[in-house]
Coordinates of C-alpha atoms and ligand atoms in Angstrom, one line a residue:
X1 CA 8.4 -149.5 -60.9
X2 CA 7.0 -146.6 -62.7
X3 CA 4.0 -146.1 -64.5
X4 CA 3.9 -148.5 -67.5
X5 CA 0.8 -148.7 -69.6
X6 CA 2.3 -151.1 -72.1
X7 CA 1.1 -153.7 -71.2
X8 CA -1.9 -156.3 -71.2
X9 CA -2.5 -155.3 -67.7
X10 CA -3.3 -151.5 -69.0
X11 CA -4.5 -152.4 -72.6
X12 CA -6.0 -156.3 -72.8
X13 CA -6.5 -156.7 -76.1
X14 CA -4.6 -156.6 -79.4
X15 CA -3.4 -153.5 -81.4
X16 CA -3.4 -153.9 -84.7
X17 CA -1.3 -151.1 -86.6
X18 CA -2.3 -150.6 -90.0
X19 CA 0.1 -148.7 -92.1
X20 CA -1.6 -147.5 -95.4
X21 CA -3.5 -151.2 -97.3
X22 CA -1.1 -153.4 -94.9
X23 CA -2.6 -154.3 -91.3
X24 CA -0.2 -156.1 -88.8
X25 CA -1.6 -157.7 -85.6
X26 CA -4.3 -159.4 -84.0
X27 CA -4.5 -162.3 -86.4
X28 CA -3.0 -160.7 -89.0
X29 CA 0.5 -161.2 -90.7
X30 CA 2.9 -159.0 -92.4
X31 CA 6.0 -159.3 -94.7
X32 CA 8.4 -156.6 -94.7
X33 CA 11.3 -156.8 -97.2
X34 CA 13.9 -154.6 -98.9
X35 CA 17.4 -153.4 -99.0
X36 CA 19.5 -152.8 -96.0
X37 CA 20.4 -149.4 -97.5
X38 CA 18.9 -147.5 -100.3
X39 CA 22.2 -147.5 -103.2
X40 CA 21.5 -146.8 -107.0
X41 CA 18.2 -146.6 -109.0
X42 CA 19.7 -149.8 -110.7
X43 CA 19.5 -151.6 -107.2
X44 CA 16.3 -150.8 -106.4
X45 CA 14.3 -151.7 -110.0
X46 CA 16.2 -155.4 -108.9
X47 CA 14.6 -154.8 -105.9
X48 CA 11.3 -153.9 -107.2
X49 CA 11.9 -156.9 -109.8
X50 CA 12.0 -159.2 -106.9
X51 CA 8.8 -157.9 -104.7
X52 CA 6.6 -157.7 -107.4
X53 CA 6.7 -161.6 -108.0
X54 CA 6.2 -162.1 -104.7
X55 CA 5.0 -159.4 -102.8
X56 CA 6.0 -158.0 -99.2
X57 CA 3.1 -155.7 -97.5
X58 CA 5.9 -153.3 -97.0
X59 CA 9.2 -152.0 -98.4
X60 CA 12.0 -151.2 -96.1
X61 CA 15.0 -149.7 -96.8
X62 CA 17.7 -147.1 -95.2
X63 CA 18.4 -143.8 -96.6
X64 CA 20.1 -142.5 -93.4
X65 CA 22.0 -145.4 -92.0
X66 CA 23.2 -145.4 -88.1
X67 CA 26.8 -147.0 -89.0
X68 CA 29.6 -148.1 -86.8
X69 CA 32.3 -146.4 -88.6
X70 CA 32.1 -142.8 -89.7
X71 CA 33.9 -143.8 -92.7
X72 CA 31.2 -146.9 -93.6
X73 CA 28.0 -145.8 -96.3
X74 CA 25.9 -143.4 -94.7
X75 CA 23.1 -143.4 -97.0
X76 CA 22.6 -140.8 -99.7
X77 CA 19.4 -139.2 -97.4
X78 CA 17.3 -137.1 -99.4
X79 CA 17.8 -138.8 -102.9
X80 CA 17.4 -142.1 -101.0
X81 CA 13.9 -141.5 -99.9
X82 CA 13.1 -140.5 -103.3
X83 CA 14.2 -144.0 -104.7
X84 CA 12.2 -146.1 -101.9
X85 CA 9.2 -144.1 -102.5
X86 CA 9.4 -144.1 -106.6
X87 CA 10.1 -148.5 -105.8
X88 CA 7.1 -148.5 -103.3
X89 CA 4.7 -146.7 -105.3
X90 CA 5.5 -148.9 -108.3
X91 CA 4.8 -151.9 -106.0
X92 CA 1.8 -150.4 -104.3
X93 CA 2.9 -150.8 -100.9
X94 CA 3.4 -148.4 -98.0
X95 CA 7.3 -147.6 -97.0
X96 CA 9.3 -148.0 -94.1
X97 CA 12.8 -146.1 -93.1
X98 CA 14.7 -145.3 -90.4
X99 CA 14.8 -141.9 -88.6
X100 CA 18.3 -141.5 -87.1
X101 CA 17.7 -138.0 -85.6
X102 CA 15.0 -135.8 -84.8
X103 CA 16.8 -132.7 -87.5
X104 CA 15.4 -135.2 -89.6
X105 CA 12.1 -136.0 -88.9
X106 CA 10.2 -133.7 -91.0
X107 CA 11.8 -134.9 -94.0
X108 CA 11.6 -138.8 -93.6
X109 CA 8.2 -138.0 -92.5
X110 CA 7.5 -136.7 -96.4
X111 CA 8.2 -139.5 -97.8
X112 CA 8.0 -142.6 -95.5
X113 CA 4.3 -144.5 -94.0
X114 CA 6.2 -145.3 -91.7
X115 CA 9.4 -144.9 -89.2
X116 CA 11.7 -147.1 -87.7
X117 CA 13.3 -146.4 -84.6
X118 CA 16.9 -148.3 -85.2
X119 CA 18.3 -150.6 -82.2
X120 CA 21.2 -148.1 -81.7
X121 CA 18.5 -145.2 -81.1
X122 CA 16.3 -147.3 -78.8
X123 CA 17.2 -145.4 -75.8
X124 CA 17.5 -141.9 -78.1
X125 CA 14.6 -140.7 -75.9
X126 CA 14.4 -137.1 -77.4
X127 CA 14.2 -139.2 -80.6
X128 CA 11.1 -141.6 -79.0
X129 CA 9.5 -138.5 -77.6
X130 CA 9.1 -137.0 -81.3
X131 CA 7.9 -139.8 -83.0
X132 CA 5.5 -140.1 -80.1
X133 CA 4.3 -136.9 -81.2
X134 CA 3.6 -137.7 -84.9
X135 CA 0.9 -140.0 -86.0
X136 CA 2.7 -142.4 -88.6
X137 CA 2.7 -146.2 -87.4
X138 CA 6.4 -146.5 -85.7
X139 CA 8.4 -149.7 -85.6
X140 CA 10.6 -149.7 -82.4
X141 CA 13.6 -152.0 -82.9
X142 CA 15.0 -153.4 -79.8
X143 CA 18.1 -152.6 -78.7
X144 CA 21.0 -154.7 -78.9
X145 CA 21.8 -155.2 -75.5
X146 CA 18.2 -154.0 -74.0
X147 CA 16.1 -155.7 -71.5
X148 CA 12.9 -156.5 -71.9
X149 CA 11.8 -153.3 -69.3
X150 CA 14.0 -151.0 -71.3
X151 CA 11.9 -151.8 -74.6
X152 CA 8.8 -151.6 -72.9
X153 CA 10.1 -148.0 -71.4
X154 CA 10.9 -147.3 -74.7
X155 CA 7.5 -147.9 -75.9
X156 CA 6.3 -145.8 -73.4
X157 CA 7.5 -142.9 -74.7
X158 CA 6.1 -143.4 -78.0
X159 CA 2.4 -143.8 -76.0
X160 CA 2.9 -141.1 -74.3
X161 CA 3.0 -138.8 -76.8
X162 CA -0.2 -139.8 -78.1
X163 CA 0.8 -142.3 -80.8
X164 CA -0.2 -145.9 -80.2
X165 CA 0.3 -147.1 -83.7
X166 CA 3.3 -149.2 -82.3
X167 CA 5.4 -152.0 -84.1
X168 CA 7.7 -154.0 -81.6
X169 CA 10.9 -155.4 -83.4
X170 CA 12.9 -158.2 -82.2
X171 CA 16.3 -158.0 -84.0
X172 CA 18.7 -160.4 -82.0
X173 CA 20.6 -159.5 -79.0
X174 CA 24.5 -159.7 -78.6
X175 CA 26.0 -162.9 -77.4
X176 CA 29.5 -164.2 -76.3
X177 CA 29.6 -166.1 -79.6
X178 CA 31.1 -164.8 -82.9
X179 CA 29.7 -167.3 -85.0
X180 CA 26.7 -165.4 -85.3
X181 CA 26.2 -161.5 -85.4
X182 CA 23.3 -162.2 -82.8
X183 CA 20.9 -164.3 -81.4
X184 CA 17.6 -164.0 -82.2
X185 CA 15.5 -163.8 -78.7
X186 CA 12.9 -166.0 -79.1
X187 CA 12.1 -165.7 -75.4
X188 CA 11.1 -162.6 -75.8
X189 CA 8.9 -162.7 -78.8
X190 CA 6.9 -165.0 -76.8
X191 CA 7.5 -163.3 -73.6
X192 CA 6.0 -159.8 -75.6
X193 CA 2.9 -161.5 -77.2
X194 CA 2.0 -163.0 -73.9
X195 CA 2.3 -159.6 -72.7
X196 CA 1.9 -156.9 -74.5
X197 CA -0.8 -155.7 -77.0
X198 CA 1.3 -154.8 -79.6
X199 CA 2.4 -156.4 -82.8
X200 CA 5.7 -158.5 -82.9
X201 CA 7.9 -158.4 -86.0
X202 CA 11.1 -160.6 -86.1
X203 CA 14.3 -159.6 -87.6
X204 CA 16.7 -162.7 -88.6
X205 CA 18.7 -160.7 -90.8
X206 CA 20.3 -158.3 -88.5
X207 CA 19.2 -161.2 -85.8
X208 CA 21.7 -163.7 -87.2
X209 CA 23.9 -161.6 -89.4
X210 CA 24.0 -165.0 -91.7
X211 CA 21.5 -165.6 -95.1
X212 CA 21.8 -169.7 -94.5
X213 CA 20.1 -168.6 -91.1
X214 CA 17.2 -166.6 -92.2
X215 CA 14.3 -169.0 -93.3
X216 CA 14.7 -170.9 -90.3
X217 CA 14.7 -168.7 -87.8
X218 CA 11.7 -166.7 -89.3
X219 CA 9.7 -169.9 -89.3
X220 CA 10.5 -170.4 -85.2
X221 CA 9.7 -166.9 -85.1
X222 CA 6.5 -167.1 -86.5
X223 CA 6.2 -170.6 -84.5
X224 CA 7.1 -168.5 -80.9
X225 CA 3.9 -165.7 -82.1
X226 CA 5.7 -163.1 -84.3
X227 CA 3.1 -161.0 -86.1
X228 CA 5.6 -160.5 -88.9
X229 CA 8.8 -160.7 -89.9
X230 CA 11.0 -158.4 -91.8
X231 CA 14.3 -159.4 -93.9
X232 CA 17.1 -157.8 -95.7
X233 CA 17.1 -158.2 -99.5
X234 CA 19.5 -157.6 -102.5
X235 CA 19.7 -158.2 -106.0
X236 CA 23.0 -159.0 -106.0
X237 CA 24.1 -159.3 -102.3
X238 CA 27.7 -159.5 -103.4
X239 CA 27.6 -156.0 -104.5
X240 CA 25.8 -154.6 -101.3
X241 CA 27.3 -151.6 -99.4
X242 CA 25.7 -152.8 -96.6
X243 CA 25.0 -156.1 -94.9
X244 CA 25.6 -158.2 -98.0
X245 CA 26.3 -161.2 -96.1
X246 CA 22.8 -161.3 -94.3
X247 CA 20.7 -160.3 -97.6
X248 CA 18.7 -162.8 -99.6
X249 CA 19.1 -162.8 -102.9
X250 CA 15.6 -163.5 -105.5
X251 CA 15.8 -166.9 -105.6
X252 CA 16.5 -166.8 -101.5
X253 CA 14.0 -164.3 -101.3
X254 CA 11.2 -166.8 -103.1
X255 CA 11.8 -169.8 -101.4
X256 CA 12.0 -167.5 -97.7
X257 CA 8.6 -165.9 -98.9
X258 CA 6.9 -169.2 -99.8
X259 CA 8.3 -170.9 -96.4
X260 CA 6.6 -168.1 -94.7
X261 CA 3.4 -167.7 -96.0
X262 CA 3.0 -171.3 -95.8
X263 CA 3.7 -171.5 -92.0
X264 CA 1.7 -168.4 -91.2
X265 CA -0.9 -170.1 -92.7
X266 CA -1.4 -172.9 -91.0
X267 CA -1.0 -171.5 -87.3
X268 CA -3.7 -169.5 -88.6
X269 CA -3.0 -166.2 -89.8
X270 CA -4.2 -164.4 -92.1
X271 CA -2.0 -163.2 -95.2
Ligands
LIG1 C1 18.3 -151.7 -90.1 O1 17.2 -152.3 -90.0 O2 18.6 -151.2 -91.2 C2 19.2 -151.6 -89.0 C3 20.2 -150.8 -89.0 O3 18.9 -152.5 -88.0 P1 19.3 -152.4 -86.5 O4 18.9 -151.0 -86.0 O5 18.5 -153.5 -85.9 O6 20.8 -152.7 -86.3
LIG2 MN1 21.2 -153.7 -92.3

């Protein structure tokens, strides 16, 4: 095998990534919540609404969305950011959002803390090389049909390029069965804290495709090691553009938050 220094052999002990007041890793737990895409102003006062009650140590949210069909949502970009940044900065909390291509690095890079790396762009290595070479805290989604090496590779890249402020994210893998939009690999989550120094996030959202799914499988996530855990929200997912069927609505979102926090708790993190 080649060189791979992403692992406990190279680096024994635990990164912690801290992006802006929120700190992820060794010991240390994280929420990360918000829409699946960024859509109106009205949307994202809802969402603001819902976060300030109970607070997430980081807002998500998509202004450039990587969709399957070309004639799906694709965002609204630049006016996006602007409407997770104005919703962060009224929460007090740092921002995460995806970078689908490196043309638009610079921009994201404006406005975001920090950058996700979205499962389809896992093995976008031009992509991994340039957030490598920035020094904002990057979360690396897995790729939906990646193996544990090819994640790992990925996260190489990122190292590589000098920037170890590294956030693994678990966001189910594709099965045989329909019933579910994935299946959340808990094997993995385990495998990676056993092995790796970085922190874990879990992703039941996207990981399940299915809200009734979401509390649980975040609290076997958090059971199995994850570090965090980050979840699809909505106001009103009936209206979403995007991924309505896997967001939690507030009163979801309240009873998934306490659920959390509670567990986290008493396996002994800190939050
Ligand atoms: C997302 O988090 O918005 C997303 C598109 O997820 P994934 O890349 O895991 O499909
Ligand atoms: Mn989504």
């Amino acid at each position: 095998m080649d060189k791979l220094t992403v692992t406990r052999e190279h680096r024994p002990d635990d990164i912690a990534v801290t992006i802006g007041p929120s700190r992820i890793g060794n010991g240390e737990f994280l929420l990360i919540a918000g829409p699946c895409a960024v859509e109106t102003p009205e949307q994202m006062a809802g969402i603001v609404a819902m976060l300030a009650g109970n607070p997430a140590g980081m807002l998500r949210g998509g202004a450039f969305k990587p969709r399957t069909s070309p004639y799906a949502f694709q965002g609204l970009g630049r006016d996006g950011l602007v409407l997770l940044r104005e919703a962060a900065d009224r929460l007090g909390i740092p921002v995460l959002t995806e970078v689908t291509d490196t043309t638009h690095l610079e921009l994201v890079l404006e406005f975001a803390d920090a950058i996700q790396i979205g499962s389809r762009n896992m093995s976008a290595y031009e992509l991994l090389k340039a957030v490598g070479r920035q020094s904002k805290p990057v979360v690396l989604k897995r790729g939906m049909a990646a193996t544990v090496r090819e994640f790992l590779y990925a996260a190489e890249y990122i190292v590589a390029g000098g920037n170890e402020q590294i956030i693994l994210c678990e966001r189910g893998i594709r099965s045989f069965d329909p019933t579910y939009r994935n299946v959340v690999d808990l094997n993995t989550v385990a495998w990676l804290k056993a092995h790796c120094p970085f922190p874990v996030v879990v992703d039941p959202s996207h990981g399940s495709g299915r809200v009734d799914l979401v509390t649980p499988l975040s609290r076997a996530a958090i059971a199995a090691g994850a570090d965090g855990l980050m979840v699809e929200v909505h106001p009103n997912p009936g209206c979403a553009r995007s991924d309505g069927d896997q967001s939690l609505d507030p009163a979801a979102y309240r009873d998934w938050h306490r659920a959390c926090l509670d567990l986290a708790r008493f396996m002994g993190r800190t939050c």
